[in-house]
PDB file of C-alpha atoms and ligand atoms in Angstrom:
ATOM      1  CA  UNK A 531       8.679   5.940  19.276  1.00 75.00           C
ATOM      2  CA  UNK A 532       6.764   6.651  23.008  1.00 89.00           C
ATOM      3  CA  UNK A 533       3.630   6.940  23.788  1.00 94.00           C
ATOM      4  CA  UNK A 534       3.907   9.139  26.874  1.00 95.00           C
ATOM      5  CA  UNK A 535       1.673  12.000  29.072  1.00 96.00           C
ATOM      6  CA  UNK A 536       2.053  14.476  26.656  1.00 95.00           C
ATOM      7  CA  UNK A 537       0.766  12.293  23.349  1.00 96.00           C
ATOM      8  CA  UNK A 538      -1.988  10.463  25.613  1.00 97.00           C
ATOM      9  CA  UNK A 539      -3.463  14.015  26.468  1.00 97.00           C
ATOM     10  CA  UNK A 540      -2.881  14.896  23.110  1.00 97.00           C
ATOM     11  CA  UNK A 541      -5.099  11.953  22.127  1.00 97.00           C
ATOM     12  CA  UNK A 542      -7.456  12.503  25.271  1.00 98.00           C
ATOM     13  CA  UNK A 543      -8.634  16.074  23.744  1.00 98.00           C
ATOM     14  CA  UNK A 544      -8.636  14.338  19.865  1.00 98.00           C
ATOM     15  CA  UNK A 545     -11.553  11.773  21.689  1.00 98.00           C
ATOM     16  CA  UNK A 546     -13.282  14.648  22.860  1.00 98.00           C
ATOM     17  CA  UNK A 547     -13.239  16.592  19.196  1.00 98.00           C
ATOM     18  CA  UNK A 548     -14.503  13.740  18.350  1.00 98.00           C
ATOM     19  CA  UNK A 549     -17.213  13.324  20.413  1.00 98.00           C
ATOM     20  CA  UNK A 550     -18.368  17.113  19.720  1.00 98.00           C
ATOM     21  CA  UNK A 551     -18.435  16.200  16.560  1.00 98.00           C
ATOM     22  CA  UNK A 552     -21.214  13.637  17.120  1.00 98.00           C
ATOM     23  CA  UNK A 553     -19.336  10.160  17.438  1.00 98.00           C
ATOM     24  CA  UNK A 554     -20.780   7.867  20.015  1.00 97.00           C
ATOM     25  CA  UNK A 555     -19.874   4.619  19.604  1.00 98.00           C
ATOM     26  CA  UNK A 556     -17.744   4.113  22.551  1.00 98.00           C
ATOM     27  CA  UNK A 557     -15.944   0.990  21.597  1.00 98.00           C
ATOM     28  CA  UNK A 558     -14.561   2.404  18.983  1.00 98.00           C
ATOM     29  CA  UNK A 559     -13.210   5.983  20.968  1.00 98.00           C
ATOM     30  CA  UNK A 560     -12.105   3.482  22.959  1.00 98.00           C
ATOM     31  CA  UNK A 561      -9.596   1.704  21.165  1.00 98.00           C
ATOM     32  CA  UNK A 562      -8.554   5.384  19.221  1.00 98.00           C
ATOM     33  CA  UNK A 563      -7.335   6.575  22.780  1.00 98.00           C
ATOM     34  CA  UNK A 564      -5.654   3.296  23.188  1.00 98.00           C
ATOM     35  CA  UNK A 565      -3.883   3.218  19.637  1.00 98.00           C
ATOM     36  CA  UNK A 566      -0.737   6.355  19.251  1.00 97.00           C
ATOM     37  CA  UNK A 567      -1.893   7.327  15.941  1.00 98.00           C
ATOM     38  CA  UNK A 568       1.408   9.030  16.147  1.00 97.00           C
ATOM     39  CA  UNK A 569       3.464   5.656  15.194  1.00 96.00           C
ATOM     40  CA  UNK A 570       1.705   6.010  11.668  1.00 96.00           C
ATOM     41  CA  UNK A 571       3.526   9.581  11.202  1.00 90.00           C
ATOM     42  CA  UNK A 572       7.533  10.723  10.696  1.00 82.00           C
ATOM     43  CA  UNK A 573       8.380  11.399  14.303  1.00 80.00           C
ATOM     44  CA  UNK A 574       9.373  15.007  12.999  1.00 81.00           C
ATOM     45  CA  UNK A 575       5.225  15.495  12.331  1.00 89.00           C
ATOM     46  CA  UNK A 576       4.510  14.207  15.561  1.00 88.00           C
ATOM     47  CA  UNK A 577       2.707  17.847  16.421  1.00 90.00           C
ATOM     48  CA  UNK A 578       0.031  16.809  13.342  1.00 95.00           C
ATOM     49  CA  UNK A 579      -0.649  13.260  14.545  1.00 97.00           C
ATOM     50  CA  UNK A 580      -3.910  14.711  17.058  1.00 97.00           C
ATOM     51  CA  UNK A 581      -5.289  17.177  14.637  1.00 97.00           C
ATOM     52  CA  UNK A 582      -8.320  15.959  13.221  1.00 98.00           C
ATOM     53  CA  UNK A 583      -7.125  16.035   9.734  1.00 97.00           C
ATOM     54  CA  UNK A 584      -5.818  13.571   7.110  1.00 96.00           C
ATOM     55  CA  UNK A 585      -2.333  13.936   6.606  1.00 96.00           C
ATOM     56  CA  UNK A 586       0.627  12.699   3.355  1.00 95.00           C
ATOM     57  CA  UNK A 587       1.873   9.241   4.018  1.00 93.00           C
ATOM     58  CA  UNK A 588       4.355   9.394   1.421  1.00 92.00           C
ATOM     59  CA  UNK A 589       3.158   7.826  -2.465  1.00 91.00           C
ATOM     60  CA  UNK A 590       0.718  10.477  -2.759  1.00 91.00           C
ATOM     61  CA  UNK A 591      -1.626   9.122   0.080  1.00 94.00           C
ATOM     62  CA  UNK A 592      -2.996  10.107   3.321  1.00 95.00           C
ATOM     63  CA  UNK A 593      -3.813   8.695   6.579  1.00 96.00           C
ATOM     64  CA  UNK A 594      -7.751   9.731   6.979  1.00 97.00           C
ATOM     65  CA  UNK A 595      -9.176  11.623   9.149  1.00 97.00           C
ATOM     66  CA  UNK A 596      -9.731  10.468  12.952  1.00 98.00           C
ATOM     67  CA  UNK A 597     -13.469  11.921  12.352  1.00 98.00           C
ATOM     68  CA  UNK A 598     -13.727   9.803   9.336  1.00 98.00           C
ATOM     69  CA  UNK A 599     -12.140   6.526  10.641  1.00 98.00           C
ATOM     70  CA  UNK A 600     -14.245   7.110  13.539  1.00 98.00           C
ATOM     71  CA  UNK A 601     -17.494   7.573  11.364  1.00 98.00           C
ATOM     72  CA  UNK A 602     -16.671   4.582   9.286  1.00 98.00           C
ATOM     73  CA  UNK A 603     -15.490   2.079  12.265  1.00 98.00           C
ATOM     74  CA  UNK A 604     -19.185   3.599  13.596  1.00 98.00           C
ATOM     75  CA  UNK A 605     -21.088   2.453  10.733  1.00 98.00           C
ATOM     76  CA  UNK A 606     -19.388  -1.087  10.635  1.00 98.00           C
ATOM     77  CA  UNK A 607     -20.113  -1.887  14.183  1.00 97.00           C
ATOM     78  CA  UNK A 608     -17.798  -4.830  14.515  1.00 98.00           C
ATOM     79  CA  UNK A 609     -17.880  -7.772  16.591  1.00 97.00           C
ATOM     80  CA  UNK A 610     -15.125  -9.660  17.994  1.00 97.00           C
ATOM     81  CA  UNK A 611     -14.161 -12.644  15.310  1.00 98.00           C
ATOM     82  CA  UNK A 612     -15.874 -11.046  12.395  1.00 98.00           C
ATOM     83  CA  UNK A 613     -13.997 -11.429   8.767  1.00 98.00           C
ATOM     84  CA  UNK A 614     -13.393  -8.041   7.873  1.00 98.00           C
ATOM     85  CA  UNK A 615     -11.615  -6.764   4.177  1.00 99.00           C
ATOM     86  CA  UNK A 616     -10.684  -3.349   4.084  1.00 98.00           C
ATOM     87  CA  UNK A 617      -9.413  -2.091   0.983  1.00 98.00           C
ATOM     88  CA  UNK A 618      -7.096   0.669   1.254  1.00 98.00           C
ATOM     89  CA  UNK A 619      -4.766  -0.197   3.914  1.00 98.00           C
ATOM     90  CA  UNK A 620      -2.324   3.027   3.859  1.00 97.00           C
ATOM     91  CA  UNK A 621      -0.807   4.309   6.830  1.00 97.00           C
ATOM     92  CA  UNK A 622      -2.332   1.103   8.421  1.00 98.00           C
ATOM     93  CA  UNK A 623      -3.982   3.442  11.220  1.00 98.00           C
ATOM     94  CA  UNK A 624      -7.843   2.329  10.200  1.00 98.00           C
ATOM     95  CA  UNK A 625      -6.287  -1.595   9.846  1.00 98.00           C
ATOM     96  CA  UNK A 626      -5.282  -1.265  13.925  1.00 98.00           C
ATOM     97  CA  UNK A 627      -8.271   0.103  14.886  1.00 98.00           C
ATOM     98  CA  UNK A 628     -10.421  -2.209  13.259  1.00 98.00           C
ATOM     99  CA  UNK A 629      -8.178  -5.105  14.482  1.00 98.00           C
ATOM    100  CA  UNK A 630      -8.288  -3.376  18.053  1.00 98.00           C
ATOM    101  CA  UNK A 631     -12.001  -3.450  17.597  1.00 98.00           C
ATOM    102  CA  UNK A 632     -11.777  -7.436  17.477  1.00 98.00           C
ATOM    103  CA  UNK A 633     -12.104  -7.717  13.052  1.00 98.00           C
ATOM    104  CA  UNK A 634      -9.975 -11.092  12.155  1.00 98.00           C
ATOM    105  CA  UNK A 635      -8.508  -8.326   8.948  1.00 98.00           C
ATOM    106  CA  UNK A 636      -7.346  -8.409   5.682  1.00 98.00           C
ATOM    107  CA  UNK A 637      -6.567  -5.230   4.354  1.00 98.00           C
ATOM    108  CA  UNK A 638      -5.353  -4.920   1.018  1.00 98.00           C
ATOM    109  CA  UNK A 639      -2.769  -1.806  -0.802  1.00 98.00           C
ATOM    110  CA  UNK A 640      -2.133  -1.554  -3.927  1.00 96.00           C
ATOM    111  CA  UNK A 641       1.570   1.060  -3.572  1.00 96.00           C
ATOM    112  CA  UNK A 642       4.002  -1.517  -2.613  1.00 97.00           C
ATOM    113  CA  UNK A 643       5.760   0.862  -0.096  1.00 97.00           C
ATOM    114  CA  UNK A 644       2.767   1.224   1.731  1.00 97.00           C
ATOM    115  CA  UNK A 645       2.054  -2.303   1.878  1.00 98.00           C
ATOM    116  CA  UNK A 646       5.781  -3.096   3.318  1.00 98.00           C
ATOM    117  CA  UNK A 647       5.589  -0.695   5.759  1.00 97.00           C
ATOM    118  CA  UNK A 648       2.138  -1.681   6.974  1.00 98.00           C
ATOM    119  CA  UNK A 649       3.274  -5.194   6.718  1.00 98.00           C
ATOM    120  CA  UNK A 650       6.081  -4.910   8.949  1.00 97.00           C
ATOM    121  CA  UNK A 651       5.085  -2.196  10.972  1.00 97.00           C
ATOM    122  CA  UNK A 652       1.405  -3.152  12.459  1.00 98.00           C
ATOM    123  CA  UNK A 653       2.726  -6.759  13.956  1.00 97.00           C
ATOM    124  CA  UNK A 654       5.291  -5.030  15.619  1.00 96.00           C
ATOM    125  CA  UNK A 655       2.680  -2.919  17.242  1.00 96.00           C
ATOM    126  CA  UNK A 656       0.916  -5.655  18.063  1.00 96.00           C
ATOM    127  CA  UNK A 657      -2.049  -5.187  15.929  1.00 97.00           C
ATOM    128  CA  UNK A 658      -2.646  -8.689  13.798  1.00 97.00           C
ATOM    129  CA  UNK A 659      -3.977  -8.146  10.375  1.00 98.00           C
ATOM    130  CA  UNK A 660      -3.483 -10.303   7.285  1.00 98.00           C
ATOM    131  CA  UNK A 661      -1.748  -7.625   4.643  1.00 98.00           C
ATOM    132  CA  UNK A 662      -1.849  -8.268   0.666  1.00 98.00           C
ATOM    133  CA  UNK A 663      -0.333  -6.331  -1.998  1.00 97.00           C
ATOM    134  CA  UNK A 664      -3.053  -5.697  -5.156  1.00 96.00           C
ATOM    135  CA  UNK A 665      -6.147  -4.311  -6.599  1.00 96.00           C
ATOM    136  CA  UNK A 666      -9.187  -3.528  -4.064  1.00 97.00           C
ATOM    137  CA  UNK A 667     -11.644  -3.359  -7.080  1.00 97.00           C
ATOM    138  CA  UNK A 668     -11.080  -7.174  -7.386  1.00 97.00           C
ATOM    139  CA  UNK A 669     -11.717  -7.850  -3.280  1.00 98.00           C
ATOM    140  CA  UNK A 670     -10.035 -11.043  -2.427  1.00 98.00           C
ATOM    141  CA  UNK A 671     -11.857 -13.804  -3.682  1.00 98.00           C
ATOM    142  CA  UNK A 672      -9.881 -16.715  -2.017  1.00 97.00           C
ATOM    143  CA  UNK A 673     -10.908 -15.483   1.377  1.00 98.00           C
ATOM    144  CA  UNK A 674     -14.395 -14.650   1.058  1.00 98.00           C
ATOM    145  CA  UNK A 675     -17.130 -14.670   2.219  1.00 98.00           C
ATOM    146  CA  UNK A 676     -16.678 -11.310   3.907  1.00 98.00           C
ATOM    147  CA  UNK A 677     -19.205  -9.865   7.447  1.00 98.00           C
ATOM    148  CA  UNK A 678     -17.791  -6.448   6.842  1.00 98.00           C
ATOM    149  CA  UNK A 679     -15.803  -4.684   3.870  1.00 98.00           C
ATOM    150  CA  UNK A 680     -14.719  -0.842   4.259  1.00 98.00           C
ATOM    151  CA  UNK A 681     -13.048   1.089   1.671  1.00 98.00           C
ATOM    152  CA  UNK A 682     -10.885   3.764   2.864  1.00 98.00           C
ATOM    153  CA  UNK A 683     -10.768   5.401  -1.228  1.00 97.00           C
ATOM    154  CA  UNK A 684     -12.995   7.242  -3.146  1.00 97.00           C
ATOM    155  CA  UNK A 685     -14.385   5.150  -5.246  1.00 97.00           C
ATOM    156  CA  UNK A 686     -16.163   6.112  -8.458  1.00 96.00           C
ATOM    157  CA  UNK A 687     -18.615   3.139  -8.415  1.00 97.00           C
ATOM    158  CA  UNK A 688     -19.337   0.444  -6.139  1.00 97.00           C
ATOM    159  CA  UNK A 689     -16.934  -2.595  -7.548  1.00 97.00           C
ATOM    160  CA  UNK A 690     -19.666  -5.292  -7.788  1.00 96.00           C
ATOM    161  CA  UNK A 691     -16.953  -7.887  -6.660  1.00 98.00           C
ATOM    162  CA  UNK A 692     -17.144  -6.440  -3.393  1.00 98.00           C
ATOM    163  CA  UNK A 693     -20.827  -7.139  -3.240  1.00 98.00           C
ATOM    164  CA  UNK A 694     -20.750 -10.542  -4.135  1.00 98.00           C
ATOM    165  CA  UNK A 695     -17.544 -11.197  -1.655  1.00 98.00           C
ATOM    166  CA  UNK A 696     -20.347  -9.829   1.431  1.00 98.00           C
ATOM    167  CA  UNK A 697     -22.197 -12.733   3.871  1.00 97.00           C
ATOM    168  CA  UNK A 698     -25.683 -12.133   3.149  1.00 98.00           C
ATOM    169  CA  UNK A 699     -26.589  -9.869   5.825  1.00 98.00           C
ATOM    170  CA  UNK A 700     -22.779  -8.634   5.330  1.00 98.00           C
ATOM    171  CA  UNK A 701     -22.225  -4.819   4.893  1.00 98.00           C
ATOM    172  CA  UNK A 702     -19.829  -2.694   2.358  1.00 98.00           C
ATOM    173  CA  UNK A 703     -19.150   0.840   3.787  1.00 98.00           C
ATOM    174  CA  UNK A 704     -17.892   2.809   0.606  1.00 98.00           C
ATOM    175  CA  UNK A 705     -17.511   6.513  -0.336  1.00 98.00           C
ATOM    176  CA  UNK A 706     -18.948   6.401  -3.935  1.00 98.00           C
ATOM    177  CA  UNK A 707     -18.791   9.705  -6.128  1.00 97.00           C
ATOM    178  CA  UNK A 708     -16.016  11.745  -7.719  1.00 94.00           C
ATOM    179  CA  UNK A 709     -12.638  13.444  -7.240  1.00 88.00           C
ATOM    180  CA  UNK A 710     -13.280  16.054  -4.731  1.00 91.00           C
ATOM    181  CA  UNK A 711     -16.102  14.711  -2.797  1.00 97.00           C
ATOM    182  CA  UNK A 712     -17.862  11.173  -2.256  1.00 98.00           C
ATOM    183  CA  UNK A 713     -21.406   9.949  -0.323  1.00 98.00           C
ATOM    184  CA  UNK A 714     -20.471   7.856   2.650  1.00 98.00           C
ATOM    185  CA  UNK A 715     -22.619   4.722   1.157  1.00 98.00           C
ATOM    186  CA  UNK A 716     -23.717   2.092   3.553  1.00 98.00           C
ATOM    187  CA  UNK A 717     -24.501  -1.311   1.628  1.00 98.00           C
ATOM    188  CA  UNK A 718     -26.857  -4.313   3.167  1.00 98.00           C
ATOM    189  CA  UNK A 719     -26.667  -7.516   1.160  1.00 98.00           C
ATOM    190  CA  UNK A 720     -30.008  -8.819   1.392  1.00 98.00           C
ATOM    191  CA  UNK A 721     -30.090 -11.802  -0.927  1.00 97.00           C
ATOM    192  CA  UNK A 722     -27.647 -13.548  -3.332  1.00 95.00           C
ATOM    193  CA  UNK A 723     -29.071 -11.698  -5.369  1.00 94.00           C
ATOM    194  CA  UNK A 724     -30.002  -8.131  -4.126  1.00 97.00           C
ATOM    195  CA  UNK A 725     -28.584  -5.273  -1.478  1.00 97.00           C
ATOM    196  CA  UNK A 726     -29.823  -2.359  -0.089  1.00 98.00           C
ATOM    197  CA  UNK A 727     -28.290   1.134  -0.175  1.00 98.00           C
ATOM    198  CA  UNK A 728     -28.001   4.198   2.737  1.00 98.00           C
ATOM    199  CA  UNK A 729     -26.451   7.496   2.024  1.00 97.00           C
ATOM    200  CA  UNK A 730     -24.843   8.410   4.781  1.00 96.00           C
ATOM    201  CA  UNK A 731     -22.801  12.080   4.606  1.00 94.00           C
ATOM    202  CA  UNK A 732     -20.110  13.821   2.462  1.00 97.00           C
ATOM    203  CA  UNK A 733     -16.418  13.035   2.976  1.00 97.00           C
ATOM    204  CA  UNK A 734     -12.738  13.620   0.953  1.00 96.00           C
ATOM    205  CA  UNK A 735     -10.975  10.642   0.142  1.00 96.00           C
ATOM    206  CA  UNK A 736      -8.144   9.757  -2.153  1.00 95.00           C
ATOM    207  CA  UNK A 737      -9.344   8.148  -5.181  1.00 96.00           C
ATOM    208  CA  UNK A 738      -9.641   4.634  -5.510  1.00 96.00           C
ATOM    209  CA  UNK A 739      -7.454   3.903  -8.596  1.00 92.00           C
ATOM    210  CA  UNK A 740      -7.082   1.051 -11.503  1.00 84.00           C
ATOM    211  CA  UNK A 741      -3.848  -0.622 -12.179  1.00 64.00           C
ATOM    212  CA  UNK A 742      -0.774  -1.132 -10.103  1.00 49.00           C
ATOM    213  CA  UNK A 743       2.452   1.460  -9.676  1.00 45.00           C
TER     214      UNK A 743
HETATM  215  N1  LIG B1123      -7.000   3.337   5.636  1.00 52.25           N
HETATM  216  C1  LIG B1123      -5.899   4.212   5.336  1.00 52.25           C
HETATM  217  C2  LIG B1123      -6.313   5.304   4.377  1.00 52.25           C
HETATM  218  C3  LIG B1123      -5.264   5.551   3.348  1.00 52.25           C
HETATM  219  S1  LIG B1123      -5.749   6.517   1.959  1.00 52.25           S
HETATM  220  C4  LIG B1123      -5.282   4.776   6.603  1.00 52.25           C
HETATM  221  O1  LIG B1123      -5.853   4.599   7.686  1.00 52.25           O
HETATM  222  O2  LIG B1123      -4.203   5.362   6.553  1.00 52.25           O
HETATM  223  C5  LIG B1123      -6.386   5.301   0.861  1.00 52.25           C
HETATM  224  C6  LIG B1123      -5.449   4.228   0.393  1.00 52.25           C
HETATM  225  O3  LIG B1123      -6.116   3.479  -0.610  1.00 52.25           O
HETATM  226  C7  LIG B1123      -4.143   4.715  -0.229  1.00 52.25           C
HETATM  227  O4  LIG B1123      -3.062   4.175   0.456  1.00 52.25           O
HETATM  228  C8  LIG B1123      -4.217   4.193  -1.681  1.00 52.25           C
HETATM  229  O5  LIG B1123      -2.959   3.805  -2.202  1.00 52.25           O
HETATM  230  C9  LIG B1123      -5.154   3.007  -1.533  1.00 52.25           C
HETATM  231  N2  LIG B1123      -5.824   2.600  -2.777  1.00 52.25           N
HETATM  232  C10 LIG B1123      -6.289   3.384  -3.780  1.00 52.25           C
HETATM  233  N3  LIG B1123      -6.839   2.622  -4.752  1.00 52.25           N
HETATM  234  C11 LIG B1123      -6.713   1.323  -4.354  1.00 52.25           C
HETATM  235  C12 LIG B1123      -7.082   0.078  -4.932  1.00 52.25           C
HETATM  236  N4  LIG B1123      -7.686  -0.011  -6.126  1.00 52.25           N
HETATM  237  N5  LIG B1123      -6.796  -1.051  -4.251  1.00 52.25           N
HETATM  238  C13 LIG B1123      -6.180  -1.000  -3.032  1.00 52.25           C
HETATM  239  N6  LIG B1123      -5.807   0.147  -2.439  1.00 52.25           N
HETATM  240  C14 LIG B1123      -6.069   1.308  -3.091  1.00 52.25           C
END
């Protein structure tokens, strides 16, 4: 697939939608001009890959948002080096930006095709990220402590085995609530012991499920 005039001004006028819509974090617009969120569509939705809209993936999933990945990559305000675990890695598209952004990743799927493709895909692309196949409730113990952990599902509770995977100081950014519609939560871990919670704004996810396929 290219990345040519016509997708860079494509992506050109998605950074400027998104900077209407209030994003300011220039690092991160940054690195979404530089990535072709295209790659992470068929080539024959190539047209969709610039609105700012999720769009199917395949397995029942979607790639989020650019406003959302941008609002969530916002929020985490990573620094080059930092040990980041997102859970959710999907299309792969939030994995390369955060990797872009200087995260040392681990992203974790739980729908096997997903995971291949992200696997083999995102290296190719020359975005590094460490890719594992299983349940984001559980986090992944036998790498943490974690600086940052986003999860790109809708999650109906905050899995307390993401807290106690955080650095204190470390921060979970989580949409927390039901089905349709989930608060954009924004988790501190204080002590060993305690966190502090920040609502943040309403957002759409796919759910954050139990169980393998
Ligand atoms: N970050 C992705 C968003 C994909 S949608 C992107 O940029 O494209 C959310 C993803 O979370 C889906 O692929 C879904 O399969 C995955 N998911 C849902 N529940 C999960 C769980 N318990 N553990 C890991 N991944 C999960």
């Amino acid at each position: 697939m290219k990345d040519n005039f016509r997708t860079k001004g494509m992506r050109k006028k998605l950074i400027e939608v998104l900077r209407k819509k209030g994003i300011n974090n220039d690092a991160v617009l940054e690195v979404m001009m530089e990535i072709p969120r295209h790659y992470f569509f068929d080539s024959s939705f190539l047209e969709f890959a610039y609105d700012d809209k999720a769009f199917p993936i395949g397995a029942g999933q979607t790639i989020s948002q650019p406003y959302t990945v941008a609002f969530q990559s916002s929020l985490l305000n990573i620094k080059k080096g930092e040990k980041v675990l997102e859970i959710g890695t999907g299309s792969g598209y939030q994995a390369a930006v955060l990797a872009k952004l200087g995260a040392k990743l681990f992203t974790i799927e739980r729908h096997k095709s997903l995971y291949e493709k992200a696997k083999s895909r995102l290296p190719e692309w020359g975005y590094r990220a460490r890719f594992f196949y299983g349940d984001g409730y559980k986090g992944l113990p036998a790498f943490a402590p974690f600086e940052k952990i986003i999860v790109t599902c809708g999650a109906p509770f905050v899995p307390e085995a993401l807290i106690e995977q955080l650095n204190i100081g470390g921060v979970l950014v989580i949409p927390v609530g039901g089905d349709d519609t989930q608060k954009m939560l924004y988790i501190t871990k204080t002590s060993e012991t305690e966190y502090k919670t920040e609502s943040t704004g309403d957002f759409a996810f796919v759910p954050m499920l139990e169980n393998k396929e």
